[in-house]
Amino acid sequence: MTTYDDRASLTDLTTTAERVRRSVEGVIEGKPEVVRLSLTVLLAEGHLLIEDVPGVGKTMLAKALARSIDCSVRRIQFTPDLLPSDITGVSVYDQQRREFEFKPGAIFAQIVIGDEINRASPKTQSALLESMEERQVTMDGHSYELPSPFMVVATQNPVEMEGTYPLPEAQRDRFMARVSIGYPSAEAELQMLDVHGGVSPLDDLQPVAHAHDIVKLIDAVRTVHVAEAVRRYAVELVAATRTHPDLRLGASPRATLHLLRAAKASAALSGRDYALPDDVQALAVPVLAHRLLPTAQAQLNRRTSEQVVRDIIQRTPVPTAAPPAAAPHGSPLSGGRVPGGPMQGGQMPGGPAAGAPLYGQQQPGVRRL
């Protein structure tokens, strides 16, 4: 197992993420983009909503990600009779000490798996709001900090609506990204029969990273450089959802923050210490679509939120100024500043003239997970 100093480097991040990715892909066959998005959300300090039909591996993806990291894991099966205290905990009176003692609930874990989250009542669902946003639980006037890293991986079935309670907008907005696994290809399903036909691959899954390693990688992701043009591009994408004629509710400022954090994590996973508009574009649909509410007319025209986000991406101009060649000196992700430093006036040293579309070009020697 790799050990780290006080700060993680870019090499440490890509190496550890590669181990976790391979571990999860040994269980989830033929879905590398889904696994990558899960890692992106983890390193961006977000929460993941897995929404798909039964039997495609929603719970297995959550369990594989949890077991690949040596950390505390709790699984909550959401049912209509689940109480908020089952999640957050309860204060119990100790007769010997003559005082109340707090008994932590299932939320006090580093990775919390919420299975079929939309089957619990709205009262129980609301018990997650404070935990997911503020990473703490308040009980009887006292606040209890949750462990770090902390991630909620929730699953829900969008097809079977009988006996379910749709997630309110406030809670959907707290999930950084929503992902749908989808059906596997024929080749992946054949391989699944060979691998999963005898025993479950989860039984042999061993941790490939420590929890404190993930904390240091999260700190390293925070230092990824985001140019002002990229930040402005993310703001323009989100702002366009608030004025689009097919939407009656656009994305919140929290969505902008989540989009930026996810772009930084995606850049780090790609071996870069700066974010590109490509990172923002690739994550716009999973980060924004589940927060949007289409109008009645759009629903009649069968216009989905995903289609609206893609339309916004096509209409929003992409910035053309290039990012700096390296993060600011001293950054944990920086492997040494390229001679000449950042560009001046939209031009990199020895590069094309100002205004040329430089974003999205693969850098030499960069390894993409």
mmCIF file of C-alpha atoms in Angstrom:
data_model
loop_
_atom_site.group_PDB
_atom_site.id
_atom_site.type_symbol
_atom_site.label_atom_id
_atom_site.label_comp_id
_atom_site.label_asym_id
_atom_site.label_seq_id
_atom_site.Cartn_x
_atom_site.Cartn_y
_atom_site.Cartn_z
ATOM 1 C CA MET A 1 0.000 0.000 0.000
ATOM 2 C CA THR A 2 1.350 3.394 -0.954
ATOM 3 C CA THR A 3 1.992 5.866 1.834
ATOM 4 C CA TYR A 4 1.888 9.607 1.359
ATOM 5 C CA ASP A 5 3.560 12.627 2.840
ATOM 6 C CA ASP A 6 1.523 15.535 4.134
ATOM 7 C CA ARG A 7 0.561 16.519 0.592
ATOM 8 C CA ALA A 8 -0.282 14.282 -2.321
ATOM 9 C CA SER A 9 1.278 14.788 -5.730
ATOM 10 C CA LEU A 10 -0.310 14.388 -9.128
ATOM 11 C CA THR A 11 1.470 11.050 -9.584
ATOM 12 C CA ASP A 12 0.075 9.815 -6.266
ATOM 13 C CA LEU A 13 -3.419 10.844 -7.298
ATOM 14 C CA THR A 14 -3.387 9.150 -10.693
ATOM 15 C CA THR A 15 -1.752 6.005 -9.262
ATOM 16 C CA THR A 16 -4.268 5.621 -6.443
ATOM 17 C CA ALA A 17 -7.231 6.462 -8.675
ATOM 18 C CA GLU A 18 -6.034 3.877 -11.195
ATOM 19 C CA ARG A 19 -5.996 1.196 -8.495
ATOM 20 C CA VAL A 20 -9.487 2.084 -7.331
ATOM 21 C CA ARG A 21 -10.766 2.230 -10.905
ATOM 22 C CA ARG A 22 -9.431 -1.221 -11.738
ATOM 23 C CA SER A 23 -10.891 -2.608 -8.534
ATOM 24 C CA VAL A 24 -14.375 -1.266 -9.276
ATOM 25 C CA GLU A 25 -14.245 -2.229 -12.960
ATOM 26 C CA GLY A 26 -13.521 -5.808 -11.859
ATOM 27 C CA VAL A 27 -17.087 -5.812 -10.542
ATOM 28 C CA ILE A 28 -18.880 -3.440 -12.943
ATOM 29 C CA GLU A 29 -18.227 -4.763 -16.430
ATOM 30 C CA GLY A 30 -18.119 -2.528 -19.498
ATOM 31 C CA LYS A 31 -18.962 0.805 -17.814
ATOM 32 C CA PRO A 32 -15.667 2.724 -17.530
ATOM 33 C CA GLU A 33 -17.336 6.141 -17.863
ATOM 34 C CA VAL A 34 -19.629 5.397 -14.917
ATOM 35 C CA VAL A 35 -16.708 4.291 -12.752
ATOM 36 C CA ARG A 36 -14.735 7.400 -13.692
ATOM 37 C CA LEU A 37 -17.643 9.661 -12.777
ATOM 38 C CA SER A 38 -17.936 7.933 -9.400
ATOM 39 C CA LEU A 39 -14.254 8.598 -8.700
ATOM 40 C CA THR A 40 -14.662 12.188 -9.848
ATOM 41 C CA VAL A 41 -17.484 12.774 -7.379
ATOM 42 C CA LEU A 42 -15.501 11.143 -4.568
ATOM 43 C CA LEU A 43 -12.448 13.350 -5.118
ATOM 44 C CA ALA A 44 -14.641 16.445 -5.555
ATOM 45 C CA GLU A 45 -16.219 15.932 -2.110
ATOM 46 C CA GLY A 46 -19.651 15.325 -3.586
ATOM 47 C CA HIS A 47 -22.468 12.830 -3.343
ATOM 48 C CA LEU A 48 -23.636 10.490 -6.100
ATOM 49 C CA LEU A 49 -27.172 9.564 -7.143
ATOM 50 C CA ILE A 50 -27.416 6.361 -9.177
ATOM 51 C CA GLU A 51 -30.749 6.251 -10.971
ATOM 52 C CA ASP A 52 -31.642 3.325 -13.196
ATOM 53 C CA VAL A 53 -33.895 0.327 -13.685
ATOM 54 C CA PRO A 54 -33.572 -2.757 -11.442
ATOM 55 C CA GLY A 55 -30.842 -5.298 -11.990
ATOM 56 C CA VAL A 56 -28.202 -3.181 -13.765
ATOM 57 C CA GLY A 57 -25.817 -3.006 -10.801
ATOM 58 C CA LYS A 58 -26.702 0.208 -8.935
ATOM 59 C CA THR A 59 -26.106 -1.203 -5.463
ATOM 60 C CA MET A 60 -23.152 -3.260 -6.651
ATOM 61 C CA LEU A 61 -21.438 -0.132 -7.994
ATOM 62 C CA ALA A 62 -21.911 1.606 -4.646
ATOM 63 C CA LYS A 63 -20.616 -1.415 -2.720
ATOM 64 C CA ALA A 64 -17.627 -1.905 -5.036
ATOM 65 C CA LEU A 65 -16.567 1.715 -4.606
ATOM 66 C CA ALA A 66 -16.968 1.470 -0.834
ATOM 67 C CA ARG A 67 -15.055 -1.795 -0.492
ATOM 68 C CA SER A 68 -12.203 -0.571 -2.672
ATOM 69 C CA ILE A 69 -11.361 2.008 0.003
ATOM 70 C CA ASP A 70 -10.366 0.987 3.521
ATOM 71 C CA CYS A 71 -12.916 3.122 5.366
ATOM 72 C CA SER A 72 -16.089 2.811 7.411
ATOM 73 C CA VAL A 73 -19.143 1.859 5.363
ATOM 74 C CA ARG A 74 -22.812 1.783 6.314
ATOM 75 C CA ARG A 75 -25.701 0.609 4.179
ATOM 76 C CA ILE A 76 -29.198 1.977 4.760
ATOM 77 C CA GLN A 77 -32.161 0.222 3.183
ATOM 78 C CA PHE A 78 -34.740 2.974 2.787
ATOM 79 C CA THR A 79 -38.283 1.770 3.498
ATOM 80 C CA PRO A 80 -41.557 3.603 4.253
ATOM 81 C CA ASP A 81 -41.242 2.808 7.982
ATOM 82 C CA LEU A 82 -37.649 4.098 8.298
ATOM 83 C CA LEU A 83 -37.371 6.861 10.906
ATOM 84 C CA PRO A 84 -35.103 9.941 10.828
ATOM 85 C CA SER A 85 -33.468 8.770 14.059
ATOM 86 C CA ASP A 86 -32.439 5.544 12.294
ATOM 87 C CA ILE A 87 -30.250 7.701 10.077
ATOM 88 C CA THR A 88 -28.988 10.500 12.309
ATOM 89 C CA GLY A 89 -29.046 8.793 15.713
ATOM 90 C CA VAL A 90 -30.930 9.338 18.946
ATOM 91 C CA SER A 91 -30.291 10.611 22.476
ATOM 92 C CA VAL A 92 -30.870 7.929 25.111
ATOM 93 C CA TYR A 93 -31.217 8.665 28.814
ATOM 94 C CA ASP A 94 -28.536 6.967 30.918
ATOM 95 C CA GLN A 95 -30.056 6.267 34.345
ATOM 96 C CA GLN A 96 -26.685 5.665 36.019
ATOM 97 C CA ARG A 97 -25.147 8.914 34.826
ATOM 98 C CA ARG A 98 -28.509 10.716 34.868
ATOM 99 C CA GLU A 99 -27.937 12.393 31.553
ATOM 100 C CA PHE A 100 -28.719 11.853 27.908
ATOM 101 C CA GLU A 101 -26.156 10.062 25.750
ATOM 102 C CA PHE A 102 -26.094 10.405 21.975
ATOM 103 C CA LYS A 103 -26.127 7.144 20.030
ATOM 104 C CA PRO A 104 -24.857 7.793 16.459
ATOM 105 C CA GLY A 105 -26.970 6.567 13.578
ATOM 106 C CA ALA A 106 -26.027 4.972 10.271
ATOM 107 C CA ILE A 107 -25.009 8.320 8.755
ATOM 108 C CA PHE A 108 -21.833 8.304 10.854
ATOM 109 C CA ALA A 109 -19.679 6.529 8.296
ATOM 110 C CA GLN A 110 -17.253 7.641 5.628
ATOM 111 C CA ILE A 111 -19.234 6.092 2.788
ATOM 112 C CA VAL A 112 -22.981 5.755 3.264
ATOM 113 C CA ILE A 113 -24.949 3.630 0.799
ATOM 114 C CA GLY A 114 -28.607 4.613 0.625
ATOM 115 C CA ASP A 115 -30.475 1.907 -1.256
ATOM 116 C CA GLU A 116 -33.811 2.870 -2.861
ATOM 117 C CA ILE A 117 -33.710 6.305 -1.263
ATOM 118 C CA ASN A 118 -37.054 7.333 -2.753
ATOM 119 C CA ARG A 119 -38.931 4.653 -0.779
ATOM 120 C CA ALA A 120 -38.573 6.533 2.508
ATOM 121 C CA SER A 121 -41.000 9.236 3.568
ATOM 122 C CA PRO A 122 -40.113 12.912 2.997
ATOM 123 C CA LYS A 123 -39.626 13.299 6.755
ATOM 124 C CA THR A 124 -36.938 10.608 6.717
ATOM 125 C CA GLN A 125 -35.369 11.895 3.516
ATOM 126 C CA SER A 126 -34.976 15.326 5.109
ATOM 127 C CA ALA A 127 -32.711 13.786 7.768
ATOM 128 C CA LEU A 128 -29.983 13.700 5.103
ATOM 129 C CA LEU A 129 -30.131 17.390 4.208
ATOM 130 C CA GLU A 130 -27.855 18.735 6.938
ATOM 131 C CA SER A 131 -25.490 15.772 6.734
ATOM 132 C CA MET A 132 -24.946 16.033 2.992
ATOM 133 C CA GLU A 133 -24.409 19.797 2.906
ATOM 134 C CA GLU A 134 -22.766 20.676 6.224
ATOM 135 C CA ARG A 135 -21.248 17.269 7.018
ATOM 136 C CA GLN A 136 -22.593 17.319 10.528
ATOM 137 C CA VAL A 137 -25.613 16.182 12.544
ATOM 138 C CA THR A 138 -27.377 18.457 15.030
ATOM 139 C CA MET A 139 -29.202 16.727 17.856
ATOM 140 C CA ASP A 140 -30.623 18.382 20.997
ATOM 141 C CA GLY A 141 -28.668 21.567 20.354
ATOM 142 C CA HIS A 142 -25.328 19.817 19.845
ATOM 143 C CA SER A 143 -23.540 19.411 16.500
ATOM 144 C CA TYR A 144 -21.599 16.238 15.758
ATOM 145 C CA GLU A 145 -19.040 16.256 12.959
ATOM 146 C CA LEU A 146 -19.136 13.472 10.372
ATOM 147 C CA PRO A 147 -15.926 11.614 9.452
ATOM 148 C CA SER A 148 -13.792 12.543 6.475
ATOM 149 C CA PRO A 149 -13.961 11.627 3.666
ATOM 150 C CA PHE A 150 -17.742 11.566 3.652
ATOM 151 C CA MET A 151 -19.804 10.506 0.660
ATOM 152 C CA VAL A 152 -23.423 9.447 0.207
ATOM 153 C CA VAL A 153 -24.064 7.050 -2.665
ATOM 154 C CA ALA A 154 -27.823 6.713 -3.148
ATOM 155 C CA THR A 155 -29.765 4.564 -5.583
ATOM 156 C CA GLN A 156 -33.302 4.833 -6.850
ATOM 157 C CA ASN A 157 -35.540 3.231 -9.457
ATOM 158 C CA PRO A 158 -37.145 5.825 -11.780
ATOM 159 C CA VAL A 159 -39.606 3.365 -13.317
ATOM 160 C CA GLU A 160 -41.482 1.782 -10.412
ATOM 161 C CA MET A 161 -43.295 4.706 -8.781
ATOM 162 C CA GLU A 162 -45.818 2.824 -6.619
ATOM 163 C CA GLY A 163 -45.006 3.315 -2.953
ATOM 164 C CA THR A 164 -42.234 5.846 -3.579
ATOM 165 C CA TYR A 165 -41.716 9.482 -2.601
ATOM 166 C CA PRO A 166 -39.899 11.578 -5.217
ATOM 167 C CA LEU A 167 -36.862 13.400 -3.891
ATOM 168 C CA PRO A 168 -37.576 17.089 -3.270
ATOM 169 C CA GLU A 169 -35.594 19.630 -5.236
ATOM 170 C CA ALA A 170 -33.630 20.648 -2.135
ATOM 171 C CA GLN A 171 -32.282 17.140 -1.731
ATOM 172 C CA ARG A 172 -31.638 16.498 -5.410
ATOM 173 C CA ASP A 173 -29.618 19.690 -5.453
ATOM 174 C CA ARG A 174 -27.312 18.263 -2.785
ATOM 175 C CA PHE A 175 -26.214 15.408 -5.035
ATOM 176 C CA MET A 176 -23.248 16.528 -7.099
ATOM 177 C CA ALA A 177 -24.021 14.202 -9.996
ATOM 178 C CA ARG A 178 -26.573 11.718 -11.204
ATOM 179 C CA VAL A 179 -25.529 8.725 -13.249
ATOM 180 C CA SER A 180 -27.424 5.991 -15.062
ATOM 181 C CA ILE A 181 -25.567 2.736 -15.562
ATOM 182 C CA GLY A 182 -27.668 1.393 -18.420
ATOM 183 C CA TYR A 183 -27.717 -2.088 -19.871
ATOM 184 C CA PRO A 184 -24.340 -3.674 -20.683
ATOM 185 C CA SER A 185 -23.212 -4.556 -24.165
ATOM 186 C CA ALA A 186 -23.492 -8.152 -25.331
ATOM 187 C CA GLU A 187 -19.748 -8.722 -24.830
ATOM 188 C CA ALA A 188 -19.805 -7.224 -21.344
ATOM 189 C CA GLU A 189 -22.842 -9.299 -20.415
ATOM 190 C CA LEU A 190 -21.108 -12.471 -21.601
ATOM 191 C CA GLN A 191 -18.070 -11.582 -19.520
ATOM 192 C CA MET A 192 -20.352 -10.897 -16.582
ATOM 193 C CA LEU A 193 -21.742 -14.427 -16.857
ATOM 194 C CA ASP A 194 -18.221 -15.846 -16.693
ATOM 195 C CA VAL A 195 -17.115 -13.688 -13.773
ATOM 196 C CA HIS A 196 -20.334 -13.533 -11.744
ATOM 197 C CA GLY A 197 -21.701 -16.964 -12.671
ATOM 198 C CA GLY A 198 -20.061 -18.789 -9.764
ATOM 199 C CA VAL A 199 -19.498 -16.344 -6.918
ATOM 200 C CA SER A 200 -19.972 -12.637 -6.412
ATOM 201 C CA PRO A 201 -16.804 -10.642 -7.206
ATOM 202 C CA LEU A 202 -17.581 -8.483 -4.183
ATOM 203 C CA ASP A 203 -16.597 -11.392 -1.941
ATOM 204 C CA ASP A 204 -12.956 -11.215 -3.052
ATOM 205 C CA LEU A 205 -12.749 -7.423 -3.326
ATOM 206 C CA GLN A 206 -10.003 -6.014 -1.105
ATOM 207 C CA PRO A 207 -9.284 -2.351 -0.263
ATOM 208 C CA VAL A 208 -6.682 -0.765 -2.547
ATOM 209 C CA ALA A 209 -6.538 2.653 -0.836
ATOM 210 C CA HIS A 210 -6.787 4.014 2.690
ATOM 211 C CA ALA A 211 -9.286 6.624 3.811
ATOM 212 C CA HIS A 212 -6.532 9.035 4.862
ATOM 213 C CA ASP A 213 -5.024 8.680 1.383
ATOM 214 C CA ILE A 214 -8.309 9.795 -0.153
ATOM 215 C CA VAL A 215 -8.397 12.807 2.185
ATOM 216 C CA LYS A 216 -4.973 13.907 0.956
ATOM 217 C CA LEU A 217 -5.984 13.399 -2.661
ATOM 218 C CA ILE A 218 -9.063 15.558 -2.060
ATOM 219 C CA ASP A 219 -6.790 18.279 -0.679
ATOM 220 C CA ALA A 220 -4.631 17.962 -3.790
ATOM 221 C CA VAL A 221 -7.640 18.294 -6.110
ATOM 222 C CA ARG A 222 -8.522 21.602 -4.434
ATOM 223 C CA THR A 223 -5.284 23.088 -5.756
ATOM 224 C CA VAL A 224 -6.080 22.390 -9.434
ATOM 225 C CA HIS A 225 -5.907 25.693 -11.300
ATOM 226 C CA VAL A 226 -9.038 27.008 -12.993
ATOM 227 C CA ALA A 227 -8.573 29.978 -15.311
ATOM 228 C CA GLU A 228 -10.998 32.867 -15.142
ATOM 229 C CA ALA A 229 -12.269 32.063 -18.643
ATOM 230 C CA VAL A 230 -13.157 28.512 -17.567
ATOM 231 C CA ARG A 231 -14.898 29.764 -14.431
ATOM 232 C CA ARG A 232 -16.871 32.262 -16.489
ATOM 233 C CA TYR A 233 -17.799 29.506 -18.945
ATOM 234 C CA ALA A 234 -19.206 27.374 -16.123
ATOM 235 C CA VAL A 235 -21.212 30.341 -14.827
ATOM 236 C CA GLU A 236 -22.632 31.013 -18.300
ATOM 237 C CA LEU A 237 -23.733 27.391 -18.703
ATOM 238 C CA VAL A 238 -25.541 27.404 -15.377
ATOM 239 C CA ALA A 239 -27.053 30.847 -15.941
ATOM 240 C CA ALA A 240 -28.464 29.700 -19.281
ATOM 241 C CA THR A 241 -30.562 27.069 -17.487
ATOM 242 C CA ARG A 242 -32.350 29.830 -15.547
ATOM 243 C CA THR A 243 -33.636 31.560 -18.682
ATOM 244 C CA HIS A 244 -34.216 28.603 -20.997
ATOM 245 C CA PRO A 245 -37.835 28.502 -22.263
ATOM 246 C CA ASP A 246 -38.109 24.740 -21.713
ATOM 247 C CA LEU A 247 -37.250 24.959 -17.998
ATOM 248 C CA ARG A 248 -39.349 26.258 -15.126
ATOM 249 C CA LEU A 249 -36.519 25.778 -12.618
ATOM 250 C CA GLY A 250 -32.868 26.291 -13.468
ATOM 251 C CA ALA A 251 -29.707 25.244 -11.672
ATOM 252 C CA SER A 252 -28.704 26.855 -8.383
ATOM 253 C CA PRO A 253 -25.412 28.544 -7.441
ATOM 254 C CA ARG A 254 -24.604 25.316 -5.608
ATOM 255 C CA ALA A 255 -24.741 23.612 -9.004
ATOM 256 C CA THR A 256 -22.111 26.036 -10.311
ATOM 257 C CA LEU A 257 -19.848 25.217 -7.388
ATOM 258 C CA HIS A 258 -20.363 21.481 -7.882
ATOM 259 C CA LEU A 259 -19.633 21.793 -11.592
ATOM 260 C CA LEU A 260 -16.367 23.592 -10.890
ATOM 261 C CA ARG A 261 -15.279 21.105 -8.236
ATOM 262 C CA ALA A 262 -16.078 18.171 -10.482
ATOM 263 C CA ALA A 263 -14.142 19.752 -13.363
ATOM 264 C CA LYS A 264 -11.081 20.109 -11.119
ATOM 265 C CA ALA A 265 -11.307 16.463 -10.058
ATOM 266 C CA SER A 266 -11.733 15.344 -13.663
ATOM 267 C CA ALA A 267 -8.670 17.350 -14.692
ATOM 268 C CA ALA A 268 -6.611 15.733 -11.936
ATOM 269 C CA LEU A 269 -7.755 12.257 -12.984
ATOM 270 C CA SER A 270 -6.631 13.097 -16.518
ATOM 271 C CA GLY A 271 -3.148 13.971 -15.255
ATOM 272 C CA ARG A 272 -3.529 17.761 -15.487
ATOM 273 C CA ASP A 273 -3.099 20.401 -12.813
ATOM 274 C CA TYR A 274 -5.467 22.809 -14.598
ATOM 275 C CA ALA A 275 -9.053 22.485 -15.785
ATOM 276 C CA LEU A 276 -10.256 22.859 -19.365
ATOM 277 C CA PRO A 277 -13.652 23.749 -20.838
ATOM 278 C CA ASP A 278 -13.683 20.113 -21.973
ATOM 279 C CA ASP A 279 -13.887 19.066 -18.310
ATOM 280 C CA VAL A 280 -16.844 21.393 -17.753
ATOM 281 C CA GLN A 281 -18.627 20.196 -20.894
ATOM 282 C CA ALA A 282 -18.141 16.507 -20.083
ATOM 283 C CA LEU A 283 -19.669 16.940 -16.622
ATOM 284 C CA ALA A 284 -22.437 19.438 -17.413
ATOM 285 C CA VAL A 285 -25.112 16.797 -18.055
ATOM 286 C CA PRO A 286 -24.523 14.563 -14.996
ATOM 287 C CA VAL A 287 -24.037 17.569 -12.709
ATOM 288 C CA LEU A 288 -26.871 19.823 -13.929
ATOM 289 C CA ALA A 289 -29.637 17.709 -15.474
ATOM 290 C CA HIS A 290 -31.100 16.204 -12.288
ATOM 291 C CA ARG A 291 -31.552 19.683 -10.771
ATOM 292 C CA LEU A 292 -33.694 21.046 -13.598
ATOM 293 C CA LEU A 293 -37.485 21.001 -13.919
ATOM 294 C CA PRO A 294 -38.881 21.052 -17.480
ATOM 295 C CA THR A 295 -42.011 23.018 -18.265
ATOM 296 C CA ALA A 296 -45.296 21.266 -18.963
ATOM 297 C CA GLN A 297 -44.952 22.037 -22.666
ATOM 298 C CA ALA A 298 -41.449 20.572 -22.743
ATOM 299 C CA GLN A 299 -42.739 17.418 -21.100
ATOM 300 C CA LEU A 300 -45.500 17.151 -23.681
ATOM 301 C CA ASN A 301 -42.832 17.485 -26.376
ATOM 302 C CA ARG A 302 -40.789 14.810 -24.561
ATOM 303 C CA ARG A 303 -37.903 17.184 -24.012
ATOM 304 C CA THR A 304 -35.730 15.848 -21.199
ATOM 305 C CA SER A 305 -33.437 17.850 -18.943
ATOM 306 C CA GLU A 306 -30.440 16.103 -20.491
ATOM 307 C CA GLN A 307 -31.456 17.300 -23.948
ATOM 308 C CA VAL A 308 -31.843 20.850 -22.681
ATOM 309 C CA VAL A 309 -28.366 20.835 -21.128
ATOM 310 C CA ARG A 310 -26.845 19.517 -24.364
ATOM 311 C CA ASP A 311 -28.656 22.255 -26.259
ATOM 312 C CA ILE A 312 -27.219 24.866 -23.888
ATOM 313 C CA ILE A 313 -23.724 23.449 -24.378
ATOM 314 C CA GLN A 314 -24.113 23.784 -28.146
ATOM 315 C CA ARG A 315 -25.328 27.386 -27.883
ATOM 316 C CA THR A 316 -22.842 28.687 -25.295
ATOM 317 C CA PRO A 317 -19.574 29.983 -26.812
ATOM 318 C CA VAL A 318 -16.488 28.117 -25.637
ATOM 319 C CA PRO A 319 -13.593 30.305 -24.402
ATOM 320 C CA THR A 320 -10.532 30.211 -26.617
ATOM 321 C CA ALA A 321 -7.772 31.390 -24.269
ATOM 322 C CA ALA A 322 -5.400 28.636 -23.180
ATOM 323 C CA PRO A 323 -4.867 27.617 -19.533
ATOM 324 C CA PRO A 324 -1.499 28.077 -17.815
ATOM 325 C CA ALA A 325 1.028 25.349 -18.433
ATOM 326 C CA ALA A 326 1.237 24.511 -14.727
ATOM 327 C CA ALA A 327 -0.403 25.254 -11.418
ATOM 328 C CA PRO A 328 0.975 28.046 -9.223
ATOM 329 C CA HIS A 329 4.373 27.288 -7.749
ATOM 330 C CA GLY A 330 4.173 25.257 -4.577
ATOM 331 C CA SER A 331 0.918 23.517 -5.456
ATOM 332 C CA PRO A 332 0.800 19.843 -4.393
ATOM 333 C CA LEU A 333 -0.214 18.959 -7.926
ATOM 334 C CA SER A 334 2.540 20.975 -9.571
ATOM 335 C CA GLY A 335 5.405 18.944 -10.878
ATOM 336 C CA GLY A 336 7.458 22.012 -11.679
ATOM 337 C CA ARG A 337 6.542 25.126 -13.662
ATOM 338 C CA VAL A 338 7.091 25.030 -17.379
ATOM 339 C CA PRO A 339 9.737 27.579 -18.384
ATOM 340 C CA GLY A 340 8.126 30.858 -19.278
ATOM 341 C CA GLY A 341 5.228 30.499 -16.807
ATOM 342 C CA PRO A 342 1.633 31.106 -17.767
ATOM 343 C CA MET A 343 0.572 32.590 -21.021
ATOM 344 C CA GLN A 344 0.391 36.304 -21.627
ATOM 345 C CA GLY A 345 -2.492 37.811 -23.572
ATOM 346 C CA GLY A 346 -4.016 34.422 -24.429
ATOM 347 C CA GLN A 347 -0.853 32.993 -25.933
ATOM 348 C CA MET A 348 1.406 30.232 -24.643
ATOM 349 C CA PRO A 349 5.159 30.544 -25.183
ATOM 350 C CA GLY A 350 5.883 29.298 -28.653
ATOM 351 C CA GLY A 351 2.200 28.573 -29.245
ATOM 352 C CA PRO A 352 -0.320 29.938 -31.709
ATOM 353 C CA ALA A 353 -1.479 33.515 -31.756
ATOM 354 C CA ALA A 354 -3.900 34.947 -29.249
ATOM 355 C CA GLY A 355 -7.494 33.886 -29.741
ATOM 356 C CA ALA A 356 -6.635 30.497 -31.251
ATOM 357 C CA PRO A 357 -8.751 27.652 -29.812
ATOM 358 C CA LEU A 358 -6.199 25.870 -27.628
ATOM 359 C CA TYR A 359 -8.572 24.245 -25.139
ATOM 360 C CA GLY A 360 -9.116 20.530 -25.308
ATOM 361 C CA GLN A 361 -5.744 19.643 -26.822
ATOM 362 C CA GLN A 362 -4.212 16.565 -25.199
ATOM 363 C CA GLN A 363 -0.946 17.466 -23.500
ATOM 364 C CA PRO A 364 2.116 15.312 -24.283
ATOM 365 C CA GLY A 365 2.764 12.645 -21.715
ATOM 366 C CA VAL A 366 -0.606 13.051 -19.986
ATOM 367 C CA ARG A 367 -2.189 9.795 -18.932
ATOM 368 C CA ARG A 368 -5.996 9.707 -19.038
ATOM 369 C CA LEU A 369 -7.712 7.238 -16.750
#
